[in-house]
Amino acid sequence: MRILDYLNETSILFLKETHKDQILTTMAKKAAESGYVSSEKAFVDAILERETIMSTGIGLQVAIPHAKMDGIKEFFVLAAVLEKDVPWDSLDKKPVRLVFMIGGPSDRQSDYLMILSKITLVIKNPERRKALMAAKTPQAVLDAFADL
C-alpha cells in the first residue's frame, strides 16, 4: 500500500480560507465532487462532529481530520496547503498550515492506520514537512510522498 494510491493531483488543494470550519467544509465538498462520498452533508457532519470530540490538529502545524462511514467504499486522502496559519486548537497550540483529510469505510481500521502512519512519516520529517508547506503545485506535494 502506497499513500499515492490514495492521494493524487486532483485531491490536492491550495486554500486561502482562514477558519477551520471553512477549510473542513471546502475539503469535504471536494470529496463529494470527486465522487469519494455520496453525501456531502453527511461527510461534513461526520468531520465536524469528530472535530468536536477532539481536535485533529496533531502538532507540527498539521491537522488530520478524518471520518469513517458506511457509505464510503474506498479510502481517500485530500491534502490542503494553507496560505496562512489557521488556529486549530492543536495539541501543541500552534496554528495549522497543512491539512490531510482521510475518509473511508468504517470497517477497515487497519487500512486507515496504514494511511495515517504514512502521512505521519512524512510530517515528522522536518525537510519533507518544510517542502510541503512551501509547495505551490500538486506535484510538489506528491513528491514529498514519492517513496512511501
Tab-separated table of N, CA and C in Angstrom:
chain	number	residue	atom	x	y	z
A	1	MET	N	0.845	-1.188	0.000
A	1	MET	CA	0.000	0.000	0.000
A	1	MET	C	0.890	1.252	0.000
A	2	ARG	N	0.653	2.116	-0.965
A	2	ARG	CA	1.383	3.388	-1.051
A	2	ARG	C	0.404	4.528	-0.825
A	3	ILE	N	0.871	5.607	-0.237
A	3	ILE	CA	-0.009	6.759	0.002
A	3	ILE	C	-0.483	7.349	-1.325
A	4	LEU	N	0.342	7.225	-2.365
A	4	LEU	CA	-0.052	7.769	-3.666
A	4	LEU	C	-1.164	6.953	-4.330
A	5	ASP	N	-1.522	5.820	-3.733
A	5	ASP	CA	-2.713	5.094	-4.179
A	5	ASP	C	-3.983	5.834	-3.754
A	6	TYR	N	-3.851	6.728	-2.789
A	6	TYR	CA	-4.999	7.445	-2.222
A	6	TYR	C	-4.939	8.956	-2.438
A	7	LEU	N	-3.786	9.452	-2.810
A	7	LEU	CA	-3.566	10.891	-2.978
A	7	LEU	C	-3.080	11.139	-4.397
A	8	ASN	N	-3.741	12.059	-5.112
A	8	ASN	CA	-3.328	12.367	-6.483
A	8	ASN	C	-3.453	13.874	-6.729
A	9	GLU	N	-3.056	14.313	-7.905
A	9	GLU	CA	-3.042	15.751	-8.207
A	9	GLU	C	-4.392	16.419	-8.001
A	10	THR	N	-5.467	15.721	-8.305
A	10	THR	CA	-6.791	16.341	-8.183
A	10	THR	C	-7.293	16.396	-6.743
A	11	SER	N	-6.621	15.712	-5.841
A	11	SER	CA	-7.055	15.733	-4.439
A	11	SER	C	-6.185	16.646	-3.575
A	12	ILE	N	-5.447	17.533	-4.228
A	12	ILE	CA	-4.592	18.484	-3.510
A	12	ILE	C	-5.134	19.890	-3.720
A	13	LEU	N	-5.330	20.584	-2.618
A	13	LEU	CA	-5.906	21.930	-2.647
A	13	LEU	C	-4.926	22.940	-2.067
A	14	PHE	N	-5.004	24.144	-2.567
A	14	PHE	CA	-4.254	25.278	-2.024
A	14	PHE	C	-5.308	26.286	-1.595
A	15	LEU	N	-5.455	26.460	-0.284
A	15	LEU	CA	-6.596	27.209	0.242
A	15	LEU	C	-6.206	28.524	0.898
A	16	LYS	N	-7.079	29.520	0.709
A	16	LYS	CA	-6.909	30.832	1.329
A	16	LYS	C	-7.807	30.997	2.551
A	17	GLU	N	-8.691	30.026	2.806
A	17	GLU	CA	-9.602	30.115	3.940
A	17	GLU	C	-8.821	30.313	5.240
A	18	THR	N	-9.435	31.008	6.181
A	18	THR	CA	-8.740	31.343	7.425
A	18	THR	C	-9.438	30.796	8.666
A	19	HIS	N	-10.450	29.953	8.476
A	19	HIS	CA	-11.157	29.372	9.617
A	19	HIS	C	-11.262	27.857	9.433
A	20	LYS	N	-11.058	27.138	10.503
A	20	LYS	CA	-11.059	25.676	10.475
A	20	LYS	C	-12.317	25.096	9.823
A	21	ASP	N	-13.496	25.567	10.235
A	21	ASP	CA	-14.735	25.006	9.687
A	21	ASP	C	-14.860	25.255	8.185
A	22	GLN	N	-14.394	26.419	7.716
A	22	GLN	CA	-14.408	26.704	6.272
A	22	GLN	C	-13.521	25.710	5.525
A	23	ILE	N	-12.361	25.459	6.077
A	23	ILE	CA	-11.409	24.541	5.443
A	23	ILE	C	-11.989	23.132	5.387
A	24	LEU	N	-12.538	22.678	6.503
A	24	LEU	CA	-13.115	21.333	6.551
A	24	LEU	C	-14.280	21.193	5.574
A	25	THR	N	-15.120	22.215	5.500
A	25	THR	CA	-16.263	22.178	4.591
A	25	THR	C	-15.810	22.191	3.133
A	26	THR	N	-14.833	23.025	2.808
A	26	THR	CA	-14.297	23.083	1.445
A	26	THR	C	-13.705	21.739	1.036
A	27	MET	N	-12.965	21.129	1.940
A	27	MET	CA	-12.351	19.839	1.628
A	27	MET	C	-13.409	18.737	1.491
A	28	ALA	N	-14.416	18.759	2.349
A	28	ALA	CA	-15.490	17.762	2.256
A	28	ALA	C	-16.271	17.925	0.954
A	29	LYS	N	-16.466	19.173	0.547
A	29	LYS	CA	-17.144	19.429	-0.726
A	29	LYS	C	-16.327	18.847	-1.883
A	30	LYS	N	-15.018	19.006	-1.828
A	30	LYS	CA	-14.138	18.438	-2.854
A	30	LYS	C	-14.253	16.910	-2.869
A	31	ALA	N	-14.354	16.302	-1.689
A	31	ALA	CA	-14.516	14.842	-1.612
A	31	ALA	C	-15.795	14.409	-2.318
A	32	ALA	N	-16.862	15.171	-2.118
A	32	ALA	CA	-18.138	14.846	-2.768
A	32	ALA	C	-18.049	15.062	-4.277
A	33	GLU	N	-17.464	16.187	-4.693
A	33	GLU	CA	-17.320	16.481	-6.124
A	33	GLU	C	-16.472	15.428	-6.836
A	34	SER	N	-15.515	14.866	-6.121
A	34	SER	CA	-14.625	13.857	-6.699
A	34	SER	C	-15.239	12.463	-6.694
A	35	GLY	N	-16.419	12.339	-6.097
A	35	GLY	CA	-17.101	11.051	-6.060
A	35	GLY	C	-16.652	10.126	-4.944
A	36	TYR	N	-15.851	10.640	-4.011
A	36	TYR	CA	-15.379	9.804	-2.905
A	36	TYR	C	-16.481	9.509	-1.896
A	37	VAL	N	-17.404	10.471	-1.726
A	37	VAL	CA	-18.511	10.300	-0.778
A	37	VAL	C	-19.818	10.557	-1.515
A	38	SER	N	-20.851	9.850	-1.113
A	38	SER	CA	-22.141	10.013	-1.790
A	38	SER	C	-22.948	11.168	-1.213
A	39	SER	N	-22.715	11.502	0.051
A	39	SER	CA	-23.450	12.591	0.686
A	39	SER	C	-22.483	13.605	1.282
A	40	GLU	N	-22.395	14.753	0.620
A	40	GLU	CA	-21.519	15.811	1.128
A	40	GLU	C	-21.927	16.210	2.538
A	41	LYS	N	-23.223	16.388	2.773
A	41	LYS	CA	-23.703	16.820	4.082
A	41	LYS	C	-23.345	15.813	5.171
A	42	ALA	N	-23.569	14.534	4.916
A	42	ALA	CA	-23.258	13.509	5.914
A	42	ALA	C	-21.764	13.487	6.222
A	43	PHE	N	-20.937	13.670	5.188
A	43	PHE	CA	-19.492	13.659	5.406
A	43	PHE	C	-19.051	14.904	6.169
A	44	VAL	N	-19.563	16.071	5.797
A	44	VAL	CA	-19.242	17.303	6.529
A	44	VAL	C	-19.645	17.146	7.992
A	45	ASP	N	-20.850	16.645	8.227
A	45	ASP	CA	-21.326	16.456	9.601
A	45	ASP	C	-20.407	15.518	10.378
A	46	ALA	N	-19.983	14.424	9.747
A	46	ALA	CA	-19.103	13.461	10.416
A	46	ALA	C	-17.741	14.079	10.733
A	47	ILE	N	-17.203	14.850	9.797
A	47	ILE	CA	-15.907	15.505	10.011
A	47	ILE	C	-16.008	16.527	11.144
A	48	LEU	N	-17.044	17.363	11.109
A	48	LEU	CA	-17.204	18.392	12.141
A	48	LEU	C	-17.488	17.770	13.503
A	49	GLU	N	-18.262	16.693	13.531
A	49	GLU	CA	-18.541	16.013	14.799
A	49	GLU	C	-17.255	15.442	15.387
A	50	ARG	N	-16.434	14.838	14.548
A	50	ARG	CA	-15.156	14.284	15.006
A	50	ARG	C	-14.282	15.383	15.596
A	51	GLU	N	-14.335	16.551	15.005
A	51	GLU	CA	-13.524	17.680	15.475
A	51	GLU	C	-13.980	18.151	16.855
A	52	THR	N	-15.277	18.019	17.162
A	52	THR	CA	-15.764	18.438	18.483
A	52	THR	C	-15.349	17.456	19.575
A	53	ILE	N	-15.129	16.205	19.210
A	53	ILE	CA	-14.706	15.200	20.188
A	53	ILE	C	-13.282	15.485	20.638
A	54	MET	N	-12.410	15.739	19.678
A	54	MET	CA	-11.009	16.060	19.965
A	54	MET	C	-10.421	16.696	18.715
A	55	SER	N	-9.646	17.729	18.915
A	55	SER	CA	-9.039	18.411	17.775
A	55	SER	C	-8.175	17.445	16.972
A	56	THR	N	-8.239	17.588	15.662
A	56	THR	CA	-7.400	16.777	14.786
A	56	THR	C	-6.088	17.489	14.464
A	57	GLY	N	-5.852	18.629	15.111
A	57	GLY	CA	-4.571	19.305	14.984
A	57	GLY	C	-3.555	18.541	15.818
A	58	ILE	N	-2.685	17.791	15.152
A	58	ILE	CA	-1.800	16.875	15.863
A	58	ILE	C	-0.477	17.512	16.274
A	59	GLY	N	-0.256	18.755	15.888
A	59	GLY	CA	1.007	19.424	16.162
A	59	GLY	C	1.816	19.567	14.891
A	60	LEU	N	2.949	20.264	15.004
A	60	LEU	CA	3.841	20.494	13.867
A	60	LEU	C	3.149	21.227	12.724
A	61	GLN	N	2.099	21.988	13.056
A	61	GLN	CA	1.309	22.760	12.098
A	61	GLN	C	0.539	21.875	11.116
A	62	VAL	N	0.135	20.694	11.590
A	62	VAL	CA	-0.573	19.726	10.758
A	62	VAL	C	-1.868	19.298	11.438
A	63	ALA	N	-2.922	19.158	10.633
A	63	ALA	CA	-4.185	18.586	11.104
A	63	ALA	C	-4.531	17.403	10.205
A	64	ILE	N	-5.124	16.367	10.815
A	64	ILE	CA	-5.537	15.192	10.057
A	64	ILE	C	-6.988	14.862	10.410
A	65	PRO	N	-7.930	15.662	9.886
A	65	PRO	CA	-9.344	15.336	10.108
A	65	PRO	C	-9.695	14.048	9.360
A	66	HIS	N	-10.598	13.285	9.937
A	66	HIS	CA	-10.937	12.007	9.326
A	66	HIS	C	-12.339	11.569	9.714
A	67	ALA	N	-12.910	10.752	8.860
A	67	ALA	CA	-14.213	10.147	9.144
A	67	ALA	C	-14.286	8.816	8.418
A	68	LYS	N	-14.791	7.834	9.129
A	68	LYS	CA	-15.056	6.529	8.526
A	68	LYS	C	-16.564	6.339	8.567
A	69	MET	N	-17.125	6.008	7.403
A	69	MET	CA	-18.578	5.909	7.279
A	69	MET	C	-18.961	4.697	6.440
A	70	ASP	N	-20.136	4.164	6.711
A	70	ASP	CA	-20.626	3.008	5.958
A	70	ASP	C	-20.816	3.319	4.477
A	71	GLY	N	-21.141	4.557	4.122
A	71	GLY	CA	-21.409	4.914	2.736
A	71	GLY	C	-20.176	5.119	1.875
A	72	ILE	N	-18.995	5.009	2.451
A	72	ILE	CA	-17.757	5.201	1.690
A	72	ILE	C	-17.187	3.828	1.347
A	73	LYS	N	-16.901	3.607	0.058
A	73	LYS	CA	-16.449	2.283	-0.383
A	73	LYS	C	-14.937	2.103	-0.285
A	74	GLU	N	-14.186	3.157	-0.592
A	74	GLU	CA	-12.725	3.073	-0.595
A	74	GLU	C	-12.129	4.264	0.142
A	75	PHE	N	-10.949	4.078	0.682
A	75	PHE	CA	-10.270	5.181	1.353
A	75	PHE	C	-9.809	6.224	0.339
A	76	PHE	N	-9.728	7.458	0.805
A	76	PHE	CA	-9.186	8.554	0.011
A	76	PHE	C	-8.487	9.527	0.950
A	77	VAL	N	-7.585	10.297	0.377
A	77	VAL	CA	-6.879	11.344	1.116
A	77	VAL	C	-6.957	12.622	0.301
A	78	LEU	N	-7.320	13.709	0.958
A	78	LEU	CA	-7.237	15.043	0.373
A	78	LEU	C	-6.172	15.803	1.149
A	79	ALA	N	-5.379	16.588	0.458
A	79	ALA	CA	-4.358	17.399	1.113
A	79	ALA	C	-4.630	18.863	0.818
A	80	ALA	N	-4.448	19.698	1.832
A	80	ALA	CA	-4.591	21.143	1.640
A	80	ALA	C	-3.373	21.846	2.212
A	81	VAL	N	-2.783	22.688	1.393
A	81	VAL	CA	-1.714	23.578	1.829
A	81	VAL	C	-2.384	24.928	2.054
A	82	LEU	N	-2.297	25.425	3.272
A	82	LEU	CA	-2.977	26.670	3.624
A	82	LEU	C	-2.062	27.862	3.391
A	83	GLU	N	-2.631	28.916	2.832
A	83	GLU	CA	-1.850	30.115	2.528
A	83	GLU	C	-1.356	30.800	3.801
A	84	LYS	N	-2.181	30.761	4.851
A	84	LYS	CA	-1.840	31.421	6.118
A	84	LYS	C	-2.027	30.449	7.270
A	85	ASP	N	-1.380	30.761	8.388
A	85	ASP	CA	-1.592	29.991	9.608
A	85	ASP	C	-3.055	30.083	10.021
A	86	VAL	N	-3.638	28.948	10.424
A	86	VAL	CA	-5.039	28.908	10.840
A	86	VAL	C	-5.122	28.307	12.245
A	87	PRO	N	-5.749	29.018	13.189
A	87	PRO	CA	-5.929	28.453	14.533
A	87	PRO	C	-6.719	27.145	14.444
A	88	TRP	N	-6.303	26.132	15.239
A	88	TRP	CA	-6.929	24.819	15.117
A	88	TRP	C	-7.105	24.109	16.465
A	89	ASP	N	-6.762	24.711	17.565
A	89	ASP	CA	-6.782	24.023	18.863
A	89	ASP	C	-5.888	22.787	18.832
A	90	SER	N	-4.735	22.920	18.230
A	90	SER	CA	-3.806	21.799	18.083
A	90	SER	C	-3.203	21.396	19.418
A	91	LEU	N	-2.706	20.170	19.468
A	91	LEU	CA	-2.108	19.652	20.693
A	91	LEU	C	-0.946	20.511	21.171
A	92	ASP	N	-0.168	21.064	20.237
A	92	ASP	CA	0.967	21.909	20.619
A	92	ASP	C	0.618	23.398	20.620
A	93	LYS	N	-0.674	23.705	20.458
A	93	LYS	CA	-1.198	25.086	20.484
A	93	LYS	C	-0.747	25.939	19.303
A	94	LYS	N	-0.081	25.353	18.324
A	94	LYS	CA	0.366	26.102	17.148
A	94	LYS	C	-0.714	26.068	16.072
A	95	PRO	N	-0.736	27.088	15.206
A	95	PRO	CA	-1.695	27.087	14.095
A	95	PRO	C	-1.314	26.023	13.067
A	96	VAL	N	-2.233	25.772	12.155
A	96	VAL	CA	-2.066	24.725	11.145
A	96	VAL	C	-1.769	25.346	9.783
A	97	ARG	N	-0.910	24.671	9.018
A	97	ARG	CA	-0.616	25.061	7.629
A	97	ARG	C	-0.858	23.926	6.643
A	98	LEU	N	-0.931	22.689	7.150
A	98	LEU	CA	-1.163	21.523	6.298
A	98	LEU	C	-2.333	20.719	6.854
A	99	VAL	N	-3.245	20.324	5.970
A	99	VAL	CA	-4.390	19.513	6.389
A	99	VAL	C	-4.466	18.289	5.478
A	100	PHE	N	-4.532	17.120	6.097
A	100	PHE	CA	-4.711	15.865	5.367
A	100	PHE	C	-6.022	15.256	5.825
A	101	MET	N	-7.011	15.250	4.947
A	101	MET	CA	-8.327	14.705	5.281
A	101	MET	C	-8.406	13.266	4.770
A	102	ILE	N	-8.767	12.364	5.674
A	102	ILE	CA	-8.894	10.949	5.329
A	102	ILE	C	-10.357	10.538	5.464
A	103	GLY	N	-10.847	9.854	4.460
A	103	GLY	CA	-12.186	9.280	4.522
A	103	GLY	C	-12.120	7.834	4.098
A	104	GLY	N	-13.011	7.019	4.671
A	104	GLY	CA	-13.005	5.620	4.279
A	104	GLY	C	-14.106	4.819	4.927
A	105	PRO	N	-14.161	3.535	4.585
A	105	PRO	CA	-15.186	2.653	5.142
A	105	PRO	C	-14.976	2.447	6.642
A	106	SER	N	-16.068	2.313	7.358
A	106	SER	CA	-15.982	2.186	8.814
A	106	SER	C	-15.435	0.835	9.266
A	107	ASP	N	-15.402	-0.146	8.380
A	107	ASP	CA	-14.996	-1.491	8.796
A	107	ASP	C	-13.558	-1.858	8.412
A	108	ARG	N	-12.735	-0.862	8.057
A	108	ARG	CA	-11.364	-1.170	7.631
A	108	ARG	C	-10.349	-0.351	8.422
A	109	GLN	N	-10.304	-0.588	9.714
A	109	GLN	CA	-9.424	0.147	10.618
A	109	GLN	C	-7.950	-0.033	10.260
A	110	SER	N	-7.542	-1.228	9.860
A	110	SER	CA	-6.125	-1.458	9.569
A	110	SER	C	-5.660	-0.626	8.373
A	111	ASP	N	-6.498	-0.481	7.358
A	111	ASP	CA	-6.144	0.365	6.212
A	111	ASP	C	-6.019	1.820	6.645
A	112	TYR	N	-6.948	2.262	7.481
A	112	TYR	CA	-6.898	3.634	7.990
A	112	TYR	C	-5.582	3.874	8.732
A	113	LEU	N	-5.203	2.948	9.598
A	113	LEU	CA	-3.971	3.114	10.376
A	113	LEU	C	-2.738	3.125	9.477
A	114	MET	N	-2.756	2.364	8.405
A	114	MET	CA	-1.635	2.348	7.463
A	114	MET	C	-1.504	3.707	6.764
A	115	ILE	N	-2.617	4.254	6.314
A	115	ILE	CA	-2.602	5.569	5.665
A	115	ILE	C	-2.111	6.624	6.646
A	116	LEU	N	-2.635	6.589	7.846
A	116	LEU	CA	-2.232	7.546	8.878
A	116	LEU	C	-0.734	7.443	9.170
A	117	SER	N	-0.211	6.239	9.231
A	117	SER	CA	1.216	6.070	9.528
A	117	SER	C	2.087	6.626	8.406
A	118	LYS	N	1.655	6.487	7.161
A	118	LYS	CA	2.444	7.023	6.035
A	118	LYS	C	2.451	8.554	6.056
A	119	ILE	N	1.309	9.150	6.362
A	119	ILE	CA	1.255	10.611	6.474
A	119	ILE	C	2.147	11.069	7.618
A	120	THR	N	2.091	10.362	8.726
A	120	THR	CA	2.889	10.720	9.901
A	120	THR	C	4.382	10.640	9.600
A	121	LEU	N	4.802	9.630	8.849
A	121	LEU	CA	6.217	9.517	8.475
A	121	LEU	C	6.701	10.767	7.748
A	122	VAL	N	5.878	11.282	6.864
A	122	VAL	CA	6.262	12.460	6.088
A	122	VAL	C	6.287	13.708	6.956
A	123	ILE	N	5.258	13.913	7.760
A	123	ILE	CA	5.198	15.170	8.510
A	123	ILE	C	6.179	15.220	9.671
A	124	LYS	N	6.644	14.072	10.125
A	124	LYS	CA	7.645	14.080	11.196
A	124	LYS	C	9.045	14.358	10.659
A	125	ASN	N	9.207	14.288	9.356
A	125	ASN	CA	10.486	14.590	8.733
A	125	ASN	C	10.529	16.094	8.459
A	126	PRO	N	11.405	16.840	9.154
A	126	PRO	CA	11.416	18.306	9.009
A	126	PRO	C	11.597	18.790	7.573
A	127	GLU	N	12.448	18.127	6.798
A	127	GLU	CA	12.684	18.560	5.418
A	127	GLU	C	11.442	18.358	4.553
A	128	ARG	N	10.803	17.224	4.694
A	128	ARG	CA	9.591	16.965	3.904
A	128	ARG	C	8.454	17.899	4.321
A	129	ARG	N	8.312	18.098	5.631
A	129	ARG	CA	7.251	18.988	6.124
A	129	ARG	C	7.460	20.408	5.602
A	130	LYS	N	8.688	20.873	5.633
A	130	LYS	CA	9.000	22.214	5.125
A	130	LYS	C	8.697	22.300	3.628
A	131	ALA	N	9.045	21.254	2.885
A	131	ALA	CA	8.759	21.226	1.444
A	131	ALA	C	7.252	21.258	1.193
A	132	LEU	N	6.485	20.541	2.000
A	132	LEU	CA	5.026	20.554	1.853
A	132	LEU	C	4.461	21.945	2.112
A	133	MET	N	4.933	22.590	3.158
A	133	MET	CA	4.420	23.926	3.491
A	133	MET	C	4.773	24.953	2.424
A	134	ALA	N	5.878	24.730	1.729
A	134	ALA	CA	6.313	25.656	0.675
A	134	ALA	C	5.753	25.280	-0.698
A	135	ALA	N	5.077	24.152	-0.794
A	135	ALA	CA	4.588	23.653	-2.085
A	135	ALA	C	3.641	24.648	-2.745
A	136	LYS	N	3.814	24.817	-4.041
A	136	LYS	CA	2.955	25.699	-4.841
A	136	LYS	C	2.216	24.936	-5.934
A	137	THR	N	2.575	23.665	-6.106
A	137	THR	CA	1.931	22.845	-7.133
A	137	THR	C	1.557	21.484	-6.537
A	138	PRO	N	0.551	20.837	-7.118
A	138	PRO	CA	0.219	19.490	-6.653
A	138	PRO	C	1.408	18.530	-6.750
A	139	GLN	N	2.196	18.643	-7.805
A	139	GLN	CA	3.331	17.738	-7.962
A	139	GLN	C	4.332	17.890	-6.824
A	140	ALA	N	4.531	19.105	-6.337
A	140	ALA	CA	5.447	19.317	-5.214
A	140	ALA	C	4.950	18.587	-3.968
A	141	VAL	N	3.643	18.546	-3.778
A	141	VAL	CA	3.073	17.806	-2.645
A	141	VAL	C	3.287	16.309	-2.854
A	142	LEU	N	2.981	15.824	-4.036
A	142	LEU	CA	3.147	14.398	-4.323
A	142	LEU	C	4.598	13.955	-4.175
A	143	ASP	N	5.533	14.817	-4.542
A	143	ASP	CA	6.954	14.480	-4.440
A	143	ASP	C	7.363	14.162	-3.006
A	144	ALA	N	6.734	14.806	-2.034
A	144	ALA	CA	7.066	14.558	-0.628
A	144	ALA	C	6.688	13.137	-0.203
A	145	PHE	N	5.759	12.527	-0.929
A	145	PHE	CA	5.287	11.178	-0.605
A	145	PHE	C	5.800	10.124	-1.585
A	146	ALA	N	6.670	10.519	-2.499
A	146	ALA	CA	7.034	9.675	-3.641
A	146	ALA	C	7.508	8.274	-3.270
A	147	ASP	N	8.278	8.121	-2.218
A	147	ASP	CA	8.833	6.802	-1.906
A	147	ASP	C	8.071	6.073	-0.801
A	148	LEU	N	6.886	6.554	-0.489
A	148	LEU	CA	6.089	5.899	0.553
A	148	LEU	C	4.866	5.260	-0.064
